[in-house]
Coordinates of C-alpha atoms in Angstrom, one line a residue:
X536 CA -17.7 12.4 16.8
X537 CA -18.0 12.4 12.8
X538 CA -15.1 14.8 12.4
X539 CA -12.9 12.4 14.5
X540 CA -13.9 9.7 13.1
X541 CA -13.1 10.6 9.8
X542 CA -9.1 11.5 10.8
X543 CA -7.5 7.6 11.3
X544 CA -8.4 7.1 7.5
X545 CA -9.8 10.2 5.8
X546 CA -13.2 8.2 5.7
X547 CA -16.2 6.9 7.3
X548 CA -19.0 5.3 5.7
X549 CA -22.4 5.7 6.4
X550 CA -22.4 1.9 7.9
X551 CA -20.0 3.1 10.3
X552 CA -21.2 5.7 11.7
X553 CA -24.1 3.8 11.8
X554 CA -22.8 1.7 14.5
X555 CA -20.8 4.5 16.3
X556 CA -23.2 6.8 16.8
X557 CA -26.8 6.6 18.9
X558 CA -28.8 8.4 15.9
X559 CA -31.4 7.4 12.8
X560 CA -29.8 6.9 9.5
X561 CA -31.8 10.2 8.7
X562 CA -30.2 12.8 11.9
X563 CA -27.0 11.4 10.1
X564 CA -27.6 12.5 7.1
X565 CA -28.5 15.5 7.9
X566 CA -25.4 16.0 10.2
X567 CA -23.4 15.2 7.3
X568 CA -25.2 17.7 4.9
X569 CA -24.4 20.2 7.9
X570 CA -21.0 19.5 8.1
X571 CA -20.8 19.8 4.4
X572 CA -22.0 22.9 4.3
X573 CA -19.7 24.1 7.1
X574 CA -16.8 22.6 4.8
X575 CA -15.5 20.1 7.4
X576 CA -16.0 17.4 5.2
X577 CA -17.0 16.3 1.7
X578 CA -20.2 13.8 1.4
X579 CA -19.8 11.4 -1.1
X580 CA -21.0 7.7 -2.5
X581 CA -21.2 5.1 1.2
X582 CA -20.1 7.5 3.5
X583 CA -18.2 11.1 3.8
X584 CA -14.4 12.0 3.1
X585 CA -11.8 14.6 4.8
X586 CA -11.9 17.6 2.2
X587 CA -8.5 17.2 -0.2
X588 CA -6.7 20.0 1.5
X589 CA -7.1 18.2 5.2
X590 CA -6.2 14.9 3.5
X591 CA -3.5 16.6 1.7
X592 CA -2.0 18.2 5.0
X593 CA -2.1 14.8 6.7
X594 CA 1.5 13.0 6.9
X595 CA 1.3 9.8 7.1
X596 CA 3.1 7.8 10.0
X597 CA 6.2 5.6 9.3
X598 CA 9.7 6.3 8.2
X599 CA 9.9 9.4 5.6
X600 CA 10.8 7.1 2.0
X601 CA 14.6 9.5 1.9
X602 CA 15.2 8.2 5.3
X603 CA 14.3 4.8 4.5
X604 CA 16.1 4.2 1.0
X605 CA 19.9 4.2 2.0
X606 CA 19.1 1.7 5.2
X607 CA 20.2 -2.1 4.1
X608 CA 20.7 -0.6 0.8
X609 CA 22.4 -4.0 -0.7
X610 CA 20.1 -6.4 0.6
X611 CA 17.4 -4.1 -1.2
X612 CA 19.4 -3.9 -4.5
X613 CA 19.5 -7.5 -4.2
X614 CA 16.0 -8.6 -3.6
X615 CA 14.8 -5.8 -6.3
X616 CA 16.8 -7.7 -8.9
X617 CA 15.7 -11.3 -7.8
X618 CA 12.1 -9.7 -7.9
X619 CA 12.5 -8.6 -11.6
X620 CA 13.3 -11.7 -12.5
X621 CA 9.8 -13.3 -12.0
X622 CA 8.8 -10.5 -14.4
X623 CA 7.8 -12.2 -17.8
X624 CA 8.0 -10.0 -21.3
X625 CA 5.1 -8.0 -21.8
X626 CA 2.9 -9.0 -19.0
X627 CA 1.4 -6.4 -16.3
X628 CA 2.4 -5.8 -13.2
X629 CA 1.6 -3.7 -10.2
X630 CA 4.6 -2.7 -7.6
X631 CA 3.4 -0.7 -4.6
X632 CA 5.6 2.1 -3.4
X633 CA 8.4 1.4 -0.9
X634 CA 12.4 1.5 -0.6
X635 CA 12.7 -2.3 -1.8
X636 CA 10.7 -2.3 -4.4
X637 CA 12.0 0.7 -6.4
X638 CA 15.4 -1.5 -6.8
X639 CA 13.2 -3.7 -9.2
X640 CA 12.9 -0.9 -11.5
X641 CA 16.5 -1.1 -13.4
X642 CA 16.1 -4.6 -14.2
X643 CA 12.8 -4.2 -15.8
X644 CA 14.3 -2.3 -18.8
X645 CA 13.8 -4.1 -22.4
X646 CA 10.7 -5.9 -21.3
X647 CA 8.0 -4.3 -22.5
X648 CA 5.8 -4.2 -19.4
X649 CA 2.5 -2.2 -18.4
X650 CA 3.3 -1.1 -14.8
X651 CA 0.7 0.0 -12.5
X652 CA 2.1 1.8 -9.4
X653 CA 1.5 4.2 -6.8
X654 CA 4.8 5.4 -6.4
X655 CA 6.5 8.9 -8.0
X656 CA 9.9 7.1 -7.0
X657 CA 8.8 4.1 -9.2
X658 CA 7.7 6.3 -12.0
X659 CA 10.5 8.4 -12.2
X660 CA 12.4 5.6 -12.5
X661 CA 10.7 4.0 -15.6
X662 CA 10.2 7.4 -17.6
X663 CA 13.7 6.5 -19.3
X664 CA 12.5 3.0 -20.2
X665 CA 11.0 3.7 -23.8
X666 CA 9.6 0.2 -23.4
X667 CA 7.8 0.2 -20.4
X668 CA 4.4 1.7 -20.0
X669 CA 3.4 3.6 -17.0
X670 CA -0.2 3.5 -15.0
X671 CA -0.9 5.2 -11.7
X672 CA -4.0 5.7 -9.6
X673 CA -5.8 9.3 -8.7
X674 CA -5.4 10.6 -5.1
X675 CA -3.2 12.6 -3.5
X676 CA 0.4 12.7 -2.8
X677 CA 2.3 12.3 0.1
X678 CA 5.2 14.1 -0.1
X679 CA 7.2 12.3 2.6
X680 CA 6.5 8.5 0.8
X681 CA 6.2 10.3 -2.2
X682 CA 3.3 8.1 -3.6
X683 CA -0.5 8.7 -4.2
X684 CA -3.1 7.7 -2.2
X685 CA -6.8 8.5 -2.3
X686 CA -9.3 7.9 1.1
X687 CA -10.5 4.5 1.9
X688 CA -13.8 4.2 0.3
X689 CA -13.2 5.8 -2.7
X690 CA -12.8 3.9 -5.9
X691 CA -9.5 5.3 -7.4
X692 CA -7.5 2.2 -9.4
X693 CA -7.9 2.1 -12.8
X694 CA -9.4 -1.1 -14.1
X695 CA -6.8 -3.1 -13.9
X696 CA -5.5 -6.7 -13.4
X697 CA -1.8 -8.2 -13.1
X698 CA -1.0 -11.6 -12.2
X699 CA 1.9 -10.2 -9.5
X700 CA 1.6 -7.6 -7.1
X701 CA 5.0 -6.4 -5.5
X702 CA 4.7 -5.2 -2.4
X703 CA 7.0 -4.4 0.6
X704 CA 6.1 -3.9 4.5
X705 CA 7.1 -2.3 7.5
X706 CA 7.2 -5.3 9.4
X707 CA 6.4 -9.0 8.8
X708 CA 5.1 -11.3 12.1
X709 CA 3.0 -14.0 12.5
X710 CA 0.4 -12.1 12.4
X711 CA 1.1 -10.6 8.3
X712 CA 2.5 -8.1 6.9
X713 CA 1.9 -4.9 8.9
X714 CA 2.2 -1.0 7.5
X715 CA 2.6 1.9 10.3
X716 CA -0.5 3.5 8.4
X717 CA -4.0 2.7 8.1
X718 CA -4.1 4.4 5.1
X719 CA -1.2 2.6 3.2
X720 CA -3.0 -0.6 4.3
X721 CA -6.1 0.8 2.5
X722 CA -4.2 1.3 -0.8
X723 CA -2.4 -1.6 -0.3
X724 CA -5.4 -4.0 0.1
X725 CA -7.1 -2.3 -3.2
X726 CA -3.9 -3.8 -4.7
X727 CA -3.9 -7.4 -3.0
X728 CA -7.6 -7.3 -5.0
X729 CA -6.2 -7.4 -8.0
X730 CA -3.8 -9.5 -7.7
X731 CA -3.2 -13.1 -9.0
X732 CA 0.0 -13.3 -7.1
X733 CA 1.1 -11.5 -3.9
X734 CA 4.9 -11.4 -3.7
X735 CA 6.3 -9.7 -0.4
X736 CA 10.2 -7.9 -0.6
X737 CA 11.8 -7.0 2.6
X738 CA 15.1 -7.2 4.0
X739 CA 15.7 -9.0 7.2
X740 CA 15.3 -6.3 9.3
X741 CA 11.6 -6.2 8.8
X742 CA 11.2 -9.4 10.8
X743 CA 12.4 -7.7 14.0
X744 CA 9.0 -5.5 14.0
X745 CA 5.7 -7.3 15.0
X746 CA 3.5 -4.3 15.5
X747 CA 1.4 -2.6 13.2
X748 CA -1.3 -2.2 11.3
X749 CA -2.4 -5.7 9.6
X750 CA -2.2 -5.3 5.8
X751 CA -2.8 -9.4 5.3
X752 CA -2.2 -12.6 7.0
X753 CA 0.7 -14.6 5.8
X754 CA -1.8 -16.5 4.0
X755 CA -2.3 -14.7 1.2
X756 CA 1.5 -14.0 0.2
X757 CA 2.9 -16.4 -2.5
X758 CA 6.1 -15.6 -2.6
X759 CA 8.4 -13.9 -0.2
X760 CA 12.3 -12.4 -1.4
X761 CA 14.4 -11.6 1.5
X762 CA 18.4 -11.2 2.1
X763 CA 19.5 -14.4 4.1
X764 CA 19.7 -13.1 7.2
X765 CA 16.2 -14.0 8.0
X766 CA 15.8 -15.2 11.4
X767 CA 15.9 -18.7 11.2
X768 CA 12.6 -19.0 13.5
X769 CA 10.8 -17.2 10.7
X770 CA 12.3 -19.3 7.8
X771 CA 10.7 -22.7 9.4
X772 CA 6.9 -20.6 9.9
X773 CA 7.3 -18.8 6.4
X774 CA 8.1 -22.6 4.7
X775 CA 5.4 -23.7 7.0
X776 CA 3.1 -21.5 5.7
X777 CA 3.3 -22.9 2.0
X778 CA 5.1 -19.6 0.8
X779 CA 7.9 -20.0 -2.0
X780 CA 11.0 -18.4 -0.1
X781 CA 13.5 -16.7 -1.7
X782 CA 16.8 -15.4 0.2
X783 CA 19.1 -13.6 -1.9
X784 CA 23.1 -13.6 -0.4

C-alpha cells in the first residue's frame, strides 16, 4: 500500500500514510526503513520519496511539449508577446514551462530580468540574451515537457520572490485552471507561493477542457491573456470573477 501510494506523486508523507493505513506511527516507520533498505523507496524529511531512477522513468501524462508547440501557434505567439509586455526592466519574474509561455521569451530581450523557470525550452531560449539572468529549480527532467520537476514534498525552489508568475494550463473551467498531472500541479503550486501576481496564458482552445487536475480556483488568477476566440460564456464568468482580461486579435 506504501509503494502504491507513493506512484500518483512520487510522494507520501508520513501524515498520509498515517491516515491510509491501520498501523502506529512506529510499524510505519519501521516499514519505511524496510522498504528503504530493500531500495523501493528513499526516506526522507515528512514522509518517503520514489528513488530518482523510478521518478526519472515516470512520464508524465498530458500532451508531449513537441506535440503541443505548433498547435494554435499564432494565438500563442500573440499572447507571449502581450505577456512580455507586463514585464518591467529589471524586475524578477518566474514563467512556468508550457507551449504559450515560451513565446514570451523573444520579447524579453534588452530587459535585464532575473528569470526563474522550470523549463529547458525557456532556458534555451534566454541563453542568447546577454542581459537576462537565468534561475532554475533542482529535480529531475522530464524529457517529454522537457522541464524539471522534483517530488511533492521536497523543498527544491531556490529562495525566490517575483511579483508575476506566468503560467499556462491544460484546461481552464469554472472550477480553475486544471493540469493533466498531479505532479505539474505540485510544481506549479510551489510557484503560485511565490507569487505576487498570477497571470494565466492560454489560447481559446483551453476553455473547451473542464477536467483535470485542479492547479487553483479562478480566484487566485489576476490576469488572464487569451486570443479572442474565448467563448463568450467564459468572458462574462472570467470578468465576473474580478480577473483583468486580456484578448489578443
Amino acid at each position: 500500500m506504501i509503494i502504491d501510494a507513493l506512484r500518483p506523486t512520487g510522494f507520501i508523507s508520513y501524515r498520509d500514510l498515517e491516515a491510509l493505513l491501520d498501523a502506529s506511527p512506529a510499524t510505519i516507520r519501521r516499514d519505511l526503513t524496510r522498504l528503504e533498505e530493500e531500495g523501493k523507496l528513499v526516506r526522507v524529511h515528512g514522509g518517503a520519496k520514489q528513488r530518482e531512477d523510478e521518478a526519472n522513468a515516470r512520464n508524465l501524462l498530458g500532451t508531449p511539449f513537441d506535440q503541443n508547440i505548433t498547435r494554435n501557434l499564432a494565438s500563442k505567439q500573440a499572447i507571449g508577446k502581450a505577456a512580455a509586455a507586463l514585464c518591467r526592466p529589471g524586475e524578477a519574474v518566474m514563467i512556468d514551462g508550457g507551449s504559450t509561455t515560451l513565446q514570451m521569451c523573444p520579447h524579453l530581450d534588452g530587459l535585464g530580468l532575473q528569470v526563474l523557470t522550470n523549463s529547458l525550452h525557456i532556458v534555451n531560449a534566454l541563453l542568447g540574451q546577454s542581459s537576462t539572468r537565468i534561475l532554475v529549480p533542482s529535480g529531475a527532467v522530464f524529457r517529454e515537457q522537457n522541464i524539471i520537476l522534483a517530488p511533492a514534498g521536497e523543498e527544491s525552489m531556490p529562495r525566490f520572490h517575483a511579483p508575476r508568475l506566468f503560467m499556462g494550463a491544460a484546461g481552464v473551467g469554472h472550477q480553475g485552471v486544471m493540469q493533466a498531472d498531479p505532479v505539474l500541479v505540485a510544481a506549479e503550486r510551489r510557484l503560485i507561493d511565490r507569487a505576487e501576481k498570477v497571470i494565466l496564458l492560454v489560447d481559446s482552445s483551453k476553455f473547451s477542457t473542464e477536467s483535470g487536475n485542479i492547479v487553483c480556483g479562478l480566484s487566485e488568477v489576476d490576469i488572464l491573456i487569451t486570443d479572442s476566440n474565448i467563448p463568450a460564456r467564459f468572458r462574462s464568468f472570467v470578468q465576473d470573477a474580478g480577473i483583468e482580461l486580456i484578448e489578443c486579435r
